[in-house]
GROMACS .gro file of N, CA and C in nm:
model
  204
    1MET      N    1   5.444   7.551  15.687
    1MET     CA    2   5.423   7.635  15.586
    1MET      C    3   5.542   7.747  15.570
    2SER      N    4   5.604   7.742  15.453
    2SER     CA    5   5.708   7.830  15.429
    2SER      C    6   5.651   7.972  15.369
    3ALA      N    7   5.737   8.066  15.403
    3ALA     CA    8   5.701   8.195  15.369
    3ALA      C    9   5.764   8.219  15.216
    4ARG      N   10   5.686   8.306  15.141
    4ARG     CA   11   5.720   8.305  15.002
    4ARG      C   12   5.835   8.421  14.998
    5SER      N   13   5.958   8.382  14.931
    5SER     CA   14   6.071   8.490  14.939
    5SER      C   15   6.024   8.574  14.828
    6HIS      N   16   6.071   8.710  14.860
    6HIS     CA   17   6.060   8.806  14.750
    6HIS      C   18   6.185   8.788  14.655
    7PRO      N   19   6.144   8.822  14.530
    7PRO     CA   20   6.233   8.815  14.431
    7PRO      C   21   6.329   8.931  14.458
    8ARG      N   22   6.454   8.905  14.411
    8ARG     CA   23   6.558   9.032  14.420
    8ARG      C   24   6.510   9.124  14.301
    9PRO      N   25   6.530   9.267  14.326
    9PRO     CA   26   6.514   9.357  14.226
    9PRO      C   27   6.624   9.359  14.121
   10HIS      N   28   6.596   9.390  14.014
   10HIS     CA   29   6.695   9.408  13.908
   10HIS      C   30   6.825   9.500  13.938
   11PRO      N   31   6.935   9.458  13.910
   11PRO     CA   32   7.028   9.572  13.938
   11PRO      C   33   7.029   9.693  13.880
   12ALA      N   34   7.080   9.773  13.941
   12ALA     CA   35   7.065   9.917  13.857
   12ALA      C   36   7.163   9.936  13.758
   13THR      N   37   7.093   9.986  13.616
   13THR     CA   38   7.169  10.005  13.505
   13THR      C   39   7.274  10.072  13.502
   14THR      N   40   7.384  10.048  13.427
   14THR     CA   41   7.497  10.139  13.453
   14THR      C   42   7.489  10.281  13.388
   15GLY      N   43   7.390  10.290  13.282
   15GLY     CA   44   7.362  10.412  13.193
   15GLY      C   45   7.315  10.498  13.295
   16GLY      N   46   7.337  10.645  13.237
   16GLY     CA   47   7.296  10.748  13.323
   16GLY      C   48   7.172  10.784  13.326
   17VAL      N   49   7.092  10.852  13.404
   17VAL     CA   50   6.964  10.898  13.400
   17VAL      C   51   6.941  11.018  13.313
   18GLN      N   52   6.859  11.013  13.243
   18GLN     CA   53   6.858  11.152  13.156
   18GLN      C   54   6.721  11.203  13.195
   19ALA      N   55   6.733  11.312  13.254
   19ALA     CA   56   6.610  11.402  13.341
   19ALA      C   57   6.627  11.535  13.243
   20ARG      N   58   6.485  11.601  13.223
   20ARG     CA   59   6.497  11.719  13.166
   20ARG      C   60   6.459  11.800  13.245
   21LEU      N   61   6.517  11.922  13.288
   21LEU     CA   62   6.477  12.008  13.354
   21LEU      C   63   6.395  12.130  13.291
   22PRO      N   64   6.302  12.179  13.379
   22PRO     CA   65   6.235  12.293  13.291
   22PRO      C   66   6.310  12.410  13.265
   23TRP      N   67   6.271  12.496  13.195
   23TRP     CA   68   6.363  12.620  13.141
   23TRP      C   69   6.394  12.715  13.256
   24TRP      N   70   6.304  12.732  13.355
   24TRP     CA   71   6.351  12.823  13.461
   24TRP      C   72   6.443  12.753  13.567
   25ALA      N   73   6.480  12.631  13.561
   25ALA     CA   74   6.582  12.571  13.628
   25ALA      C   75   6.711  12.634  13.636
   26LEU      N   76   6.735  12.679  13.494
   26LEU     CA   77   6.844  12.722  13.475
   26LEU      C   78   6.842  12.891  13.467
   27ALA      N   79   6.728  12.940  13.406
   27ALA     CA   80   6.720  13.070  13.378
   27ALA      C   81   6.707  13.154  13.517
   28LEU      N   82   6.626  13.095  13.624
   28LEU     CA   83   6.657  13.175  13.749
   28LEU      C   84   6.760  13.190  13.828
   29PRO      N   85   6.867  13.092  13.841
   29PRO     CA   86   6.959  13.109  13.909
   29PRO      C   87   7.062  13.187  13.812
   30THR      N   88   7.033  13.177  13.682
   30THR     CA   89   7.145  13.246  13.603
   30THR      C   90   7.093  13.428  13.624
   31LEU      N   91   6.990  13.444  13.633
   31LEU     CA   92   6.917  13.598  13.647
   31LEU      C   93   6.964  13.615  13.784
   32ALA      N   94   6.970  13.558  13.885
   32ALA     CA   95   7.005  13.604  14.029
   32ALA      C   96   7.146  13.608  14.013
   33PHE      N   97   7.238  13.550  13.947
   33PHE     CA   98   7.378  13.574  13.953
   33PHE      C   99   7.424  13.704  13.856
   34ILE      N  100   7.351  13.715  13.758
   34ILE     CA  101   7.369  13.833  13.678
   34ILE      C  102   7.328  13.965  13.762
   35THR      N  103   7.218  13.953  13.829
   35THR     CA  104   7.169  14.081  13.906
   35THR      C  105   7.253  14.105  14.018
   36LEU      N  106   7.309  13.991  14.097
   36LEU     CA  107   7.400  14.040  14.197
   36LEU      C  108   7.549  14.067  14.145
   37LEU      N  109   7.579  14.026  14.023
   37LEU     CA  110   7.721  14.074  13.978
   37LEU      C  111   7.703  14.202  13.941
   38VAL      N  112   7.565  14.274  13.884
   38VAL     CA  113   7.571  14.408  13.842
   38VAL      C  114   7.557  14.510  13.972
   39LEU      N  115   7.493  14.452  14.075
   39LEU     CA  116   7.497  14.530  14.186
   39LEU      C  117   7.627  14.548  14.273
   40ILE      N  118   7.728  14.438  14.239
   40ILE     CA  119   7.846  14.452  14.296
   40ILE      C  120   7.946  14.542  14.210
   41LEU      N  121   7.911  14.534  14.067
   41LEU     CA  122   7.990  14.629  13.986
   41LEU      C  123   7.960  14.778  14.002
   42ASN      N  124   7.829  14.781  14.001
   42ASN     CA  125   7.762  14.912  14.040
   42ASN      C  126   7.666  14.937  14.176
   43PRO      N  127   7.753  14.972  14.269
   43PRO     CA  128   7.686  14.950  14.409
   43PRO      C  129   7.628  15.071  14.420
   44VAL      N  130   7.576  15.186  14.352
   44VAL     CA  131   7.519  15.303  14.351
   44VAL      C  132   7.354  15.250  14.348
   45HIS      N  133   7.321  15.146  14.300
   45HIS     CA  134   7.189  15.106  14.301
   45HIS      C  135   7.152  15.030  14.398
   46ALA      N  136   7.232  14.968  14.476
   46ALA     CA  137   7.228  14.883  14.596
   46ALA      C  138   7.214  14.958  14.721
   47GLU      N  139   7.132  15.043  14.729
   47GLU     CA  140   7.126  15.131  14.852
   47GLU      C  141   7.051  15.061  14.940
   48ALA      N  142   7.051  15.050  15.097
   48ALA     CA  143   6.974  15.005  15.163
   48ALA      C  144   6.854  15.063  15.176
   49ALA      N  145   6.749  14.988  15.209
   49ALA     CA  146   6.617  15.030  15.247
   49ALA      C  147   6.608  15.128  15.338
   50GLY      N  148   6.542  15.241  15.334
   50GLY     CA  149   6.536  15.339  15.442
   50GLY      C  150   6.431  15.295  15.530
   51GLY      N  151   6.457  15.244  15.650
   51GLY     CA  152   6.357  15.211  15.741
   51GLY      C  153   6.337  15.305  15.822
   52GLY      N  154   6.198  15.302  15.885
   52GLY     CA  155   6.181  15.410  15.971
   52GLY      C  156   6.243  15.429  16.107
   53PRO      N  157   6.227  15.531  16.195
   53PRO     CA  158   6.286  15.521  16.315
   53PRO      C  159   6.221  15.397  16.420
   54ALA      N  160   6.131  15.340  16.371
   54ALA     CA  161   6.073  15.218  16.450
   54ALA      C  162   6.178  15.102  16.431
   55ILE      N  163   6.228  15.091  16.309
   55ILE     CA  164   6.317  14.996  16.283
   55ILE      C  165   6.457  15.009  16.342
   56ALA      N  166   6.511  15.150  16.339
   56ALA     CA  167   6.640  15.174  16.410
   56ALA      C  168   6.613  15.178  16.561
   57HIS      N  169   6.502  15.202  16.624
   57HIS     CA  170   6.472  15.183  16.772
   57HIS      C  171   6.486  15.037  16.807
   58LEU      N  172   6.403  14.954  16.720
   58LEU     CA  173   6.407  14.791  16.732
   58LEU      C  174   6.548  14.759  16.749
   59PHE      N  175   6.637  14.796  16.646
   59PHE     CA  176   6.781  14.733  16.644
   59PHE      C  177   6.862  14.794  16.747
   60GLN      N  178   6.842  14.916  16.798
   60GLN     CA  179   6.901  14.946  16.932
   60GLN      C  180   6.840  14.884  17.044
   61HIS      N  181   6.727  14.848  17.037
   61HIS     CA  182   6.678  14.760  17.157
   61HIS      C  183   6.768  14.625  17.163
   62LEU      N  184   6.739  14.562  17.052
   62LEU     CA  185   6.783  14.455  17.020
   62LEU      C  186   6.950  14.430  17.075
   63GLN      N  187   7.015  14.547  17.035
   63GLN     CA  188   7.174  14.529  17.079
   63GLN      C  189   7.204  14.551  17.231
   64ALA      N  190   7.091  14.659  17.299
   64ALA     CA  191   7.123  14.657  17.419
   64ALA      C  192   7.087  14.531  17.494
   65LEU      N  193   6.965  14.437  17.436
   65LEU     CA  194   6.967  14.331  17.518
   65LEU      C  195   7.069  14.212  17.464
   66LEU      N  196   7.127  14.220  17.398
   66LEU     CA  197   7.241  14.149  17.360
   66LEU      C  198   7.371  14.197  17.415
   67ALA      N  199   7.388  14.307  17.466
   67ALA     CA  200   7.494  14.360  17.540
   67ALA      C  201   7.516  14.319  17.669
   68ARG      N  202   7.392  14.281  17.757
   68ARG     CA  203   7.376  14.260  17.890
   68ARG      C  204   7.452  14.138  17.913
   0.00000   0.00000   0.00000
């Protein structure tokens, strides 16, 4: 008993695939780029978040552990 051979798939077409992206696929990266550009041009608004003394103590402890 011979096994059935599977037919070969059709060769890929040479035409490009046309896919539609949702509106946010272009809008969100553009918005992020513009936001970062504004922060670079006007760094007054890009202040670091003021962490409490617990955060500073944690970083000092991590730095001491890494220095060993």
